[in-house]
CSV table of C-alpha atoms in Angstrom, one decimal:
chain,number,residue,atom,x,y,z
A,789,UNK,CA,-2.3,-20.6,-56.4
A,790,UNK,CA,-4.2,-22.1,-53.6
A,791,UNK,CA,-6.3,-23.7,-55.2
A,792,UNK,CA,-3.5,-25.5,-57.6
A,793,UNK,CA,-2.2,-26.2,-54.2
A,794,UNK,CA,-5.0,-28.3,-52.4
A,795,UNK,CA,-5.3,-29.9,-56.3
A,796,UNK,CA,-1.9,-30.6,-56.4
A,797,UNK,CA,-1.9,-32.2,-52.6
A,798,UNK,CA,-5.3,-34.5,-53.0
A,799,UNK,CA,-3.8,-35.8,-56.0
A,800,UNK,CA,-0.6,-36.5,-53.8
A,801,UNK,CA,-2.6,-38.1,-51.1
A,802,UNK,CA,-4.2,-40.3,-53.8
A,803,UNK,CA,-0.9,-41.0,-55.3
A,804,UNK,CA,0.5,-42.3,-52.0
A,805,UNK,CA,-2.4,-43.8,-49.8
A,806,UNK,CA,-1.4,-47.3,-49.1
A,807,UNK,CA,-3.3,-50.5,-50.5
A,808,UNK,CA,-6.4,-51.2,-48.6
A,809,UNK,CA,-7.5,-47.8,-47.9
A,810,UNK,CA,-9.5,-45.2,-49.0
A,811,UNK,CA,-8.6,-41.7,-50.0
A,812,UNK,CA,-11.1,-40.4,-47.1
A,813,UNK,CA,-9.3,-42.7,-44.2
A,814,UNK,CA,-5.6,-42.0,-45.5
A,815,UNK,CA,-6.6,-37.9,-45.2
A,816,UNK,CA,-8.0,-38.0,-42.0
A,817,UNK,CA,-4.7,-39.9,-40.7
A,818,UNK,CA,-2.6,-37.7,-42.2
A,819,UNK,CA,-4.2,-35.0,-40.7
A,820,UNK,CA,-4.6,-36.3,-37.3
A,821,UNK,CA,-0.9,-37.4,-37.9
A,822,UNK,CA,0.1,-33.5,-38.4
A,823,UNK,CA,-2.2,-32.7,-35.3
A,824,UNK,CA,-0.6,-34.6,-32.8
A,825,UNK,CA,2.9,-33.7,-33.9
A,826,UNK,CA,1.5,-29.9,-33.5
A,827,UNK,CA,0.7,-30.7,-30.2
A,828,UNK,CA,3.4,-32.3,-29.1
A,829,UNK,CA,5.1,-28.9,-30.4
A,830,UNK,CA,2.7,-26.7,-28.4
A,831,UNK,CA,4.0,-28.7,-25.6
A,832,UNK,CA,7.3,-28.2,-25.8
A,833,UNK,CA,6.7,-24.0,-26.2
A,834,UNK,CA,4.6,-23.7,-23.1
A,835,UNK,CA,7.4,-25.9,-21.2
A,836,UNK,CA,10.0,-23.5,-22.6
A,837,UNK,CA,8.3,-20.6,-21.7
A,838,UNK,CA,8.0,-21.6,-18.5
A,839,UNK,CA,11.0,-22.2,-18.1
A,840,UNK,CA,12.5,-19.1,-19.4
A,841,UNK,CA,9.6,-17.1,-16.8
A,842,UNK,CA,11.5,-19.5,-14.0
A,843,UNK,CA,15.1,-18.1,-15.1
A,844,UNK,CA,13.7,-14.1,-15.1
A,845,UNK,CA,12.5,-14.5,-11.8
A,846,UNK,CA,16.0,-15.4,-10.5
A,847,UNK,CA,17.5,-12.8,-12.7
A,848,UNK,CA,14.8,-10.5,-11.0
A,849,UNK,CA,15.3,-11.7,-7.4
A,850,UNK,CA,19.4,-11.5,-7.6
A,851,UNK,CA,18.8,-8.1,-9.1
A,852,UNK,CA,16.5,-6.5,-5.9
A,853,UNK,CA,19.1,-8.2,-3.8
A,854,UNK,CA,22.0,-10.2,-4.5
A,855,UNK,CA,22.8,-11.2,-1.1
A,856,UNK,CA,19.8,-12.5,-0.4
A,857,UNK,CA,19.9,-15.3,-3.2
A,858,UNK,CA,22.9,-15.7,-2.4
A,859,UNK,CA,22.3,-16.8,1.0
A,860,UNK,CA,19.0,-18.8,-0.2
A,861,UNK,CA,21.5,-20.6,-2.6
A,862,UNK,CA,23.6,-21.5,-0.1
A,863,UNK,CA,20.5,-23.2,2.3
A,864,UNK,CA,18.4,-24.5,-0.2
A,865,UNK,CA,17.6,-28.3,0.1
A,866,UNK,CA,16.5,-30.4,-2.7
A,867,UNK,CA,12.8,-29.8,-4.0
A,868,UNK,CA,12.4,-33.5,-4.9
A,869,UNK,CA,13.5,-34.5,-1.2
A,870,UNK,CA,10.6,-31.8,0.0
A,871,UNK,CA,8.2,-33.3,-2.3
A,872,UNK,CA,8.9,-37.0,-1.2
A,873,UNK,CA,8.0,-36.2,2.4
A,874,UNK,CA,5.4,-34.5,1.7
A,875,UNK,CA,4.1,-37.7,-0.5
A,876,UNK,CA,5.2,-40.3,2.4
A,877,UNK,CA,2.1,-38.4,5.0
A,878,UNK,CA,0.3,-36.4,2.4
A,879,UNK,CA,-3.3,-34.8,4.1
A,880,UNK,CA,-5.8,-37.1,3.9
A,881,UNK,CA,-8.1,-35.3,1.6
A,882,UNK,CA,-9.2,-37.6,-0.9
A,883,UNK,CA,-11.0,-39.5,1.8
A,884,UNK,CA,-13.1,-36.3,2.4
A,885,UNK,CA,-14.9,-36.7,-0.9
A,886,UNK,CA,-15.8,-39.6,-0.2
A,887,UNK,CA,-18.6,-39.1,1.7
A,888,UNK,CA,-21.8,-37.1,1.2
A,889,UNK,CA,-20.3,-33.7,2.8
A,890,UNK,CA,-23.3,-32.8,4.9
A,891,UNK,CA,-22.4,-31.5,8.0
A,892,UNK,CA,-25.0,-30.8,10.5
A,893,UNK,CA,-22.9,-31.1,14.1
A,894,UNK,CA,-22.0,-27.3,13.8
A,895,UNK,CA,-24.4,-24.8,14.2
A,896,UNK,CA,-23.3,-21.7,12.2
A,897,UNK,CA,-23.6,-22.6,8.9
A,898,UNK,CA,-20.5,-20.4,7.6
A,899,UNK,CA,-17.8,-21.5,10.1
A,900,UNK,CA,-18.3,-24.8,8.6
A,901,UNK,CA,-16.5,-23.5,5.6
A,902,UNK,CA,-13.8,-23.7,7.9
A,903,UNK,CA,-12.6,-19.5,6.5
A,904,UNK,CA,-12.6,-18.2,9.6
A,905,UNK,CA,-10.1,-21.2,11.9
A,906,UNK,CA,-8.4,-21.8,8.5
A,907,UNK,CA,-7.7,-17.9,7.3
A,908,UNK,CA,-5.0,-18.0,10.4
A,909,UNK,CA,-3.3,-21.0,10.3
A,910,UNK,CA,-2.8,-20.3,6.3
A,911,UNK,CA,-1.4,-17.1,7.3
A,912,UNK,CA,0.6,-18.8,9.8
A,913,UNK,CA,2.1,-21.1,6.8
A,914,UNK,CA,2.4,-17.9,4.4
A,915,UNK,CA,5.1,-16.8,7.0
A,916,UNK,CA,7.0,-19.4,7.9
A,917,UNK,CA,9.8,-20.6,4.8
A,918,UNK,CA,10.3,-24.1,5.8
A,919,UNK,CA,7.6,-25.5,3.5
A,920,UNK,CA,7.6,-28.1,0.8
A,921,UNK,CA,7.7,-25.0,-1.8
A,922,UNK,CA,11.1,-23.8,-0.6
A,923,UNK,CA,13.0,-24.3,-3.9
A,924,UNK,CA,11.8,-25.0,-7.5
A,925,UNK,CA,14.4,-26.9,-9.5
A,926,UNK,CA,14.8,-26.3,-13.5
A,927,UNK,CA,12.0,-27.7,-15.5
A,928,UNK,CA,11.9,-30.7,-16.9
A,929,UNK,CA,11.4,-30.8,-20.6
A,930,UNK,CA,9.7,-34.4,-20.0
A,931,UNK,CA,7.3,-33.6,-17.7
A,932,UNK,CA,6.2,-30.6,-16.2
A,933,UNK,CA,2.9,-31.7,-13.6
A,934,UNK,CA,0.4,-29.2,-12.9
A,935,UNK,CA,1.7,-28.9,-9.1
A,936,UNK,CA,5.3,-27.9,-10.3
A,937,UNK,CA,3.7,-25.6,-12.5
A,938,UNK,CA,1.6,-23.9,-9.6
A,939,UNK,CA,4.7,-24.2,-7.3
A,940,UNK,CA,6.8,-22.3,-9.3
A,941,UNK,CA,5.0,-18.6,-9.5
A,942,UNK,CA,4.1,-19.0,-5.3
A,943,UNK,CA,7.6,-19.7,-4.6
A,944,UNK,CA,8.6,-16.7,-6.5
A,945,UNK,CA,6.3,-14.5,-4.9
A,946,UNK,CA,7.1,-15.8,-1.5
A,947,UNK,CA,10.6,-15.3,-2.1
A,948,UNK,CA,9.8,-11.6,-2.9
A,949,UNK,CA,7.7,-11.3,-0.1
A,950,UNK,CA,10.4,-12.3,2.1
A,951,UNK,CA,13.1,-10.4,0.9
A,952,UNK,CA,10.4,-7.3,1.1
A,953,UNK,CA,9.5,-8.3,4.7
A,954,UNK,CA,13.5,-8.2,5.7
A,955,UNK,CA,14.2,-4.9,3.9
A,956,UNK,CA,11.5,-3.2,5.7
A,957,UNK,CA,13.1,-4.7,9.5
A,958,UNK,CA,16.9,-3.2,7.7
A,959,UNK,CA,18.1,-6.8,7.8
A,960,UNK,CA,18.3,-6.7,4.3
A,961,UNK,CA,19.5,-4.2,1.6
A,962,UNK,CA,17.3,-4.6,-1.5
A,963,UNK,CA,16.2,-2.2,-4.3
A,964,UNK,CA,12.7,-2.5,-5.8
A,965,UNK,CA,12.8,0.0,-8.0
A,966,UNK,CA,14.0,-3.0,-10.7
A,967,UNK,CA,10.5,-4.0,-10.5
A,968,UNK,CA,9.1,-0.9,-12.5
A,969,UNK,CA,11.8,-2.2,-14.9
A,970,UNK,CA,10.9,-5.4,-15.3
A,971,UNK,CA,7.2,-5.7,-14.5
A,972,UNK,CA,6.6,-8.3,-16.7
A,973,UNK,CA,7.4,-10.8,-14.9
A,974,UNK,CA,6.2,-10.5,-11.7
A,975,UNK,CA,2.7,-9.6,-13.9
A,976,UNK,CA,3.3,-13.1,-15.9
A,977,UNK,CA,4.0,-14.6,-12.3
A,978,UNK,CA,0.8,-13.6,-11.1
A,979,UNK,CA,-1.4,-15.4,-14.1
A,980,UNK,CA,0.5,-18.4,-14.0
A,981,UNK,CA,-0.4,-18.6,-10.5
A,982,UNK,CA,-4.1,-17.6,-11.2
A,983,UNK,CA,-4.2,-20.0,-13.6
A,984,UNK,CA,-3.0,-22.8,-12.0
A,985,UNK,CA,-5.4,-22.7,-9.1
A,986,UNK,CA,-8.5,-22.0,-11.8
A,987,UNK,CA,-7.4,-25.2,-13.1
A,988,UNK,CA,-7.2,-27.2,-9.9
A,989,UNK,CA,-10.4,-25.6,-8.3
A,990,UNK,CA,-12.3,-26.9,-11.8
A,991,UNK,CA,-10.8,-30.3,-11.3
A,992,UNK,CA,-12.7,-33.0,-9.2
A,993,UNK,CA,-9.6,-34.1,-7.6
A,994,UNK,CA,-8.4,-32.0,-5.5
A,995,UNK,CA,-4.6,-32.1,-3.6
A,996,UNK,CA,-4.6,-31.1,-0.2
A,997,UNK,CA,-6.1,-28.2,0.7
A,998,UNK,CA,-3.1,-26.3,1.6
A,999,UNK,CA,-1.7,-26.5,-1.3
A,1000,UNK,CA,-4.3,-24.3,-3.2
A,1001,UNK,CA,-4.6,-22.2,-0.1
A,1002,UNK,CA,-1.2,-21.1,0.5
A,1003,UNK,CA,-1.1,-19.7,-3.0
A,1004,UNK,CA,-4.1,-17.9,-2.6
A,1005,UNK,CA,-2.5,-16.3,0.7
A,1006,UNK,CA,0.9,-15.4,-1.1
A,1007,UNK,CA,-1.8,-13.8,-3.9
A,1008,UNK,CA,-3.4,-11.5,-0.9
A,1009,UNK,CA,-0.5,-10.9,0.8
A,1010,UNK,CA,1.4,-9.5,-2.4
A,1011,UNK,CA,-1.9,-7.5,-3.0
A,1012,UNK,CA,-1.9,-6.4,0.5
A,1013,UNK,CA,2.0,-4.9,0.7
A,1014,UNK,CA,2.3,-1.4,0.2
A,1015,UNK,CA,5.0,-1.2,-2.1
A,1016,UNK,CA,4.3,-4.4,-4.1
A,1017,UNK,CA,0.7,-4.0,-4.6
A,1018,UNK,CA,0.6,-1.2,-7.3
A,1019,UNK,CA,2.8,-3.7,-9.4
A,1020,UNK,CA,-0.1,-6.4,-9.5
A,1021,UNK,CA,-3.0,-4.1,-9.6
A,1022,UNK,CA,-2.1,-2.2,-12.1
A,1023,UNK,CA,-1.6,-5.1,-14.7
A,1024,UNK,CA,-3.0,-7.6,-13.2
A,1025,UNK,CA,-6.5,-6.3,-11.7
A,1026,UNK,CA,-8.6,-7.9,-14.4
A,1027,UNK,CA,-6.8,-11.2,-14.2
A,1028,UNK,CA,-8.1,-11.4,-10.4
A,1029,UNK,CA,-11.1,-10.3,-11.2
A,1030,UNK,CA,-11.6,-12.9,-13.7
A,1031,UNK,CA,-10.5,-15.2,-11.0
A,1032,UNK,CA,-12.9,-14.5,-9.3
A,1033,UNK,CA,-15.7,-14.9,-11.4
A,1034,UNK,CA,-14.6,-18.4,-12.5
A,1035,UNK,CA,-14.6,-19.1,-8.5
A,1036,UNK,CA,-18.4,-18.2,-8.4
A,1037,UNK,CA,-18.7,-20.0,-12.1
A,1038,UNK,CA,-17.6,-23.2,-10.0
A,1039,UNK,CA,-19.5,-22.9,-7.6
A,1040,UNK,CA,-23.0,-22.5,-9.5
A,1041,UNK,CA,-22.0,-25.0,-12.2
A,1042,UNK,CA,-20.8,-28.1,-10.4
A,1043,UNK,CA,-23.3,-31.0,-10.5
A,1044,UNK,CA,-20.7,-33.9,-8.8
A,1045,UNK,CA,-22.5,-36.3,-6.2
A,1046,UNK,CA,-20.1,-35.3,-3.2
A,1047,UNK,CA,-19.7,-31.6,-4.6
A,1048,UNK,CA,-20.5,-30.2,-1.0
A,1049,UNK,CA,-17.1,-31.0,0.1
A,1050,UNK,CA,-15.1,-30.4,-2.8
A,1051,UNK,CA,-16.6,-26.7,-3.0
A,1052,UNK,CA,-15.5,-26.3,0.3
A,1053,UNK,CA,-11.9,-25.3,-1.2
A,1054,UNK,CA,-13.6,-23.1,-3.3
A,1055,UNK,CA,-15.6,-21.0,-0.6
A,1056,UNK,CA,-12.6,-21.1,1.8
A,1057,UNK,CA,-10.7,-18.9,-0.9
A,1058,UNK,CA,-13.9,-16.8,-1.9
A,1059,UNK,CA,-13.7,-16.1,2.1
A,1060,UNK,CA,-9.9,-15.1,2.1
A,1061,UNK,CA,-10.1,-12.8,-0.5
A,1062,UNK,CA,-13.5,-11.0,1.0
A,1063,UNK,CA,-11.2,-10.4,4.1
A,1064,UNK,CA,-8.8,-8.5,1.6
A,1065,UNK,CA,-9.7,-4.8,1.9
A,1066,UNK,CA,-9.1,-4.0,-2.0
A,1067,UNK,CA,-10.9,-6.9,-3.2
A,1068,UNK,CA,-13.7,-6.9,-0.9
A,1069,UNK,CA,-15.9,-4.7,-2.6
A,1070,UNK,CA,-15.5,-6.2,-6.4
A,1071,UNK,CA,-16.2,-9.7,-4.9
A,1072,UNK,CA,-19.4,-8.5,-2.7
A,1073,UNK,CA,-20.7,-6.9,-6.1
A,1074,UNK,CA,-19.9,-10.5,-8.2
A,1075,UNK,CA,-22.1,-11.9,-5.5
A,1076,UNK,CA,-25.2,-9.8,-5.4
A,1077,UNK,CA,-25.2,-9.9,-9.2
A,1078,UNK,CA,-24.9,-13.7,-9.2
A,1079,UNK,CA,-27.6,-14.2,-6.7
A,1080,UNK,CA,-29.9,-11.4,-8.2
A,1081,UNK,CA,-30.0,-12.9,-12.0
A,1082,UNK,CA,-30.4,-16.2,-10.0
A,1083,UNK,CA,-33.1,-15.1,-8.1
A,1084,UNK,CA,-34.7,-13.6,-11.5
A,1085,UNK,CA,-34.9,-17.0,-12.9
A,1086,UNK,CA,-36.0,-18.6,-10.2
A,1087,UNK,CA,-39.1,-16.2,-9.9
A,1088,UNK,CA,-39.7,-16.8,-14.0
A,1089,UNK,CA,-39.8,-20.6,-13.6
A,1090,UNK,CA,-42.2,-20.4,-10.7
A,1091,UNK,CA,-44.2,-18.0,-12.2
A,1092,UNK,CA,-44.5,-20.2,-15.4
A,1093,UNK,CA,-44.3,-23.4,-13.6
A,1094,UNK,CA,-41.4,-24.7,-15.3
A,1095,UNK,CA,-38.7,-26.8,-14.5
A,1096,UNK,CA,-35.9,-24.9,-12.2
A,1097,UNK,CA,-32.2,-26.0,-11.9
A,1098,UNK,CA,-32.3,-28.0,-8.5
A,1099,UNK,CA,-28.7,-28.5,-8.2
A,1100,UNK,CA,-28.0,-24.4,-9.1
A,1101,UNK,CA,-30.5,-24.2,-6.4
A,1102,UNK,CA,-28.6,-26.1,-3.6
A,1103,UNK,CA,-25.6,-24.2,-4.9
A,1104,UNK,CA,-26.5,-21.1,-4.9
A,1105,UNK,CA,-27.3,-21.2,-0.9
A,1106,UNK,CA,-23.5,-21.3,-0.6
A,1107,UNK,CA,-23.3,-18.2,-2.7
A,1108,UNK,CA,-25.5,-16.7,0.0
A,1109,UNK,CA,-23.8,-17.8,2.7
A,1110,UNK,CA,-20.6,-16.3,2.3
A,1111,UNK,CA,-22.5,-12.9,0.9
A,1112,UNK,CA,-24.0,-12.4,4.0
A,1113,UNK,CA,-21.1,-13.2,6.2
A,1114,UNK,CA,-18.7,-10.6,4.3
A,1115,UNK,CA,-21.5,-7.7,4.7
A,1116,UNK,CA,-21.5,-9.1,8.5
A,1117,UNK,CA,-18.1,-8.6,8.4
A,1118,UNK,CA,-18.0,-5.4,7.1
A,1119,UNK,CA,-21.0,-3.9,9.5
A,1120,UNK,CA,-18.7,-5.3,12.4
A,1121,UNK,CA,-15.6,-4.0,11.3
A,1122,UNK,CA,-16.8,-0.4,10.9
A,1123,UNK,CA,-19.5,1.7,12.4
A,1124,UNK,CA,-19.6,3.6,9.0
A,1125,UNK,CA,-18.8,2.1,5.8
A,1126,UNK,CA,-16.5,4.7,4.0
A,1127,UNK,CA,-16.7,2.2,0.2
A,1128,UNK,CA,-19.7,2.1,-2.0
A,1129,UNK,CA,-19.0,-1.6,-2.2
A,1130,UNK,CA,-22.4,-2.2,-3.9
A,1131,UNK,CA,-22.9,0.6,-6.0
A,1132,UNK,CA,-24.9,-0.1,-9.3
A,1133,UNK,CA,-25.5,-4.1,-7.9
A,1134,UNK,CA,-26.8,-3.1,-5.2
A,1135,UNK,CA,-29.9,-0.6,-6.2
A,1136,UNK,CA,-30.2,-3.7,-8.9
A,1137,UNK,CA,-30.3,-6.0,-5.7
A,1138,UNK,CA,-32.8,-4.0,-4.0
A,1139,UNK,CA,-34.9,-3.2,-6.8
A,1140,UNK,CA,-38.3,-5.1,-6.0
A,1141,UNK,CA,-36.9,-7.5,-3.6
A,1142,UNK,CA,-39.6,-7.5,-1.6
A,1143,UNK,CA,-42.4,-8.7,-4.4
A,1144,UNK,CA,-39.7,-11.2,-5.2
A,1145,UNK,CA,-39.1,-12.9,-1.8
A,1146,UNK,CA,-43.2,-12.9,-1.0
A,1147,UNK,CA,-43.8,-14.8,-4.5
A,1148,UNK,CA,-41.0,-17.1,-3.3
A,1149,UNK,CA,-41.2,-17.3,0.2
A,1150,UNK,CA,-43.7,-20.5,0.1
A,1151,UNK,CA,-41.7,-22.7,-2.3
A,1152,UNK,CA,-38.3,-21.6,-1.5
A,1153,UNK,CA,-38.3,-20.4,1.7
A,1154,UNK,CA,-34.4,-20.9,2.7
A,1155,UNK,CA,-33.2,-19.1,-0.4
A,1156,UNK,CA,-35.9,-16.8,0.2
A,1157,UNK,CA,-34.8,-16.2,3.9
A,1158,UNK,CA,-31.1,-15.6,2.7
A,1159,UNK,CA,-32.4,-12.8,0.4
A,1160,UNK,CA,-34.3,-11.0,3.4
A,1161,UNK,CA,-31.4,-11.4,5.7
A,1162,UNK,CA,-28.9,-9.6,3.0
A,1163,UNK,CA,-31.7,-7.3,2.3
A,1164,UNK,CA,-31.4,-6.4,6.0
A,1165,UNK,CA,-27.6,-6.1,6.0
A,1166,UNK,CA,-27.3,-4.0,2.7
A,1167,UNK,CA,-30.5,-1.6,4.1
A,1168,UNK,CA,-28.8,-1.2,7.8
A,1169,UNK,CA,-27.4,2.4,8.4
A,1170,UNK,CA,-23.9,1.1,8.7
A,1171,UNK,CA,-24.0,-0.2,5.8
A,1172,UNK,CA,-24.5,2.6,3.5
């Protein structure tokens, strides 16, 4: 039968091809013909979808606590206004990448990632509600940007946050035993949200920096509540951890010209989430295995005397520098380090480190000197 079938359509395809053109040429625009409309069909399923994630989350909010969206009904000012002022004096961020991001007027190399003045002041925005994201209007089945897409799982999740936040100070009556119910959606909430800022960390054109930053801050702050937590990490733990290894992934692949500044998103958020207790120890291990299998290769090529990635080799510094501030971190934090953090990844770290840096110490000596100084960190007493 399907073989009378494709018979039956070439001969149609013959049958019909206008004058003038082959066979070959009227098939393949028929076929891109049927693409594009399946496209344009894809579209419109992943816009409806969203849209019908959007109208559970309301459903789910007015569920916890009814009075609380009603109130936020009642005060909520146009999205569309919001996002018009913030167009009129948007942050000056594109101007950053336009220059060669070297920075060499601050002498700790990790502060200049700007994690540890910029982890406050994003918690400070986390907090307060009058931000551009206070209300997501319905979808539009014409357009849906990437921004309003990203906007609307963080302004769920802040909205949940809140009304978690004014429960606990008895403000607020509100029953979240309706998440167990419905955990979907908070669990679809927390991939869209992921996914949104995968895609904007892999594009080179980044919007302001508190826009990716802020979501990244709902994301630890939901992982970080004691009650709302369990609901992420139980269906959501390999999403994050995916997360972060795409973060790294960015990191170590990006060849741009000015990449130096527009990684600097990227490490910010690879910072925020080492300060987060329950992800700390996952993300350290993602970085010793990264810069171990680096550190592999780069002993192989020398070894051989073949060509080495240079621009891997620049980026895998940063790597370094945020491994060895969270292990700094963590020996300062706590005399004794109650979490095998490293566990497998780190006897694999360890392992023959020594021969390695003296073979590279000569050629590579910075990469070389941020091997011995985690070295030192991961063999200190407090550390293990």
């Amino acid at each position: 039968y399907l073989k009378i079938s494709k018979l039956a359509l070439a001969f149609a395809i013959i049958h019909s091809k206008p004058p003038g053109k082959s066979s070959k040429e009227y098939t393949e625009y028929l076929a891109r013909t049927v693409s594009e409309q399946d496209f344009g069909w894809k579209w419109k399923v992943e816009v409806l979808e969203a849209e019908v994630l959007r109208l559970r989350q309301e459903l789910l909010l007015n569920r916890i606590s009814p009075r609380f969206c009603l109130e936020n009904r009642k005060q909520d000012t146009s999205a569309e206004t919001l996002l018009g002022r913030e167009s009129v004096n948007p942050t000056s961020y594109s101007s950053q990448l336009e220059d060669s991001g070297c920075d060499v007027c601050n002498d700790s190399p990790f502060d200049s990632l700007g994690i540890a003045s910029d982890f406050h002041q994003s918690e400070h925005n986390v907090n307060t509600s009058k931000h551009w994201l206070e209300r997501v209007p319905p979808l539009n089945l014409r357009h849906v940007s990437k921004e309003q897409s990203l906007s609307a799982p963080v302004h769920f999740l802040q909205r949940l946050l809140e009304i978690r936040k004014l429960s606990e100070g008895g403000i607020l009556q509100a029953d979240f035993s309706e998440l167990e119910n419905d955990s979907f959606t908070i669990c679809s909430s927390v991939s869209q949200l992921l996914d949104g800022l995968t895609f904007f960390y892999n594009s080179p054109k980044f919007p302001a920096p508190g826009f990716l930053t802020e979501g990244v801050c709902v994301l630890l702050s939901l992982i970080t509540d004691s009650k709302l937590s369990n609901h992420v990490l139980k269906k959501c733990f390999k999403k994050i951890e995916e997360f972060k290894k795409n973060l790294i992934e960015i990191i170590l692949r990006n060849r741009s010209v000015n990449r130096f500044q527009a990684l600097h998103s990227v490490s910010q958020t690879l910072g925020l989430i080492g300060r987060n207790s329950i992800l700390r120890n996952s993300l350290i291990s993602l970085l010793l295995s990264g810069v171990r299998q680096f550190a592999e290769q780069l002993l192989q090529a020398h070894q051989v005397q073949s060509v080495y990635d240079i621009t891997q080799y620049e980026n895998i510094c940063l790597l370094c520098m945020i491994l060895e501030q969270l292990l700094q971190n963590e020996t300062e934090e706590s005399n004794i380090s109650s979490s095998d953090y490293g566990g497998e990844e780190k006897i694999k770290f360890l392992k023959n480190l020594d021969q390695v840096i003296l073979h590279l110490s000569d050629e590579f000596p910075l990469f070389s000197l941020y091997l011995w100084r985690v070295s030192v960190l991961l063999n200190s007493g407090q550390m293990q």
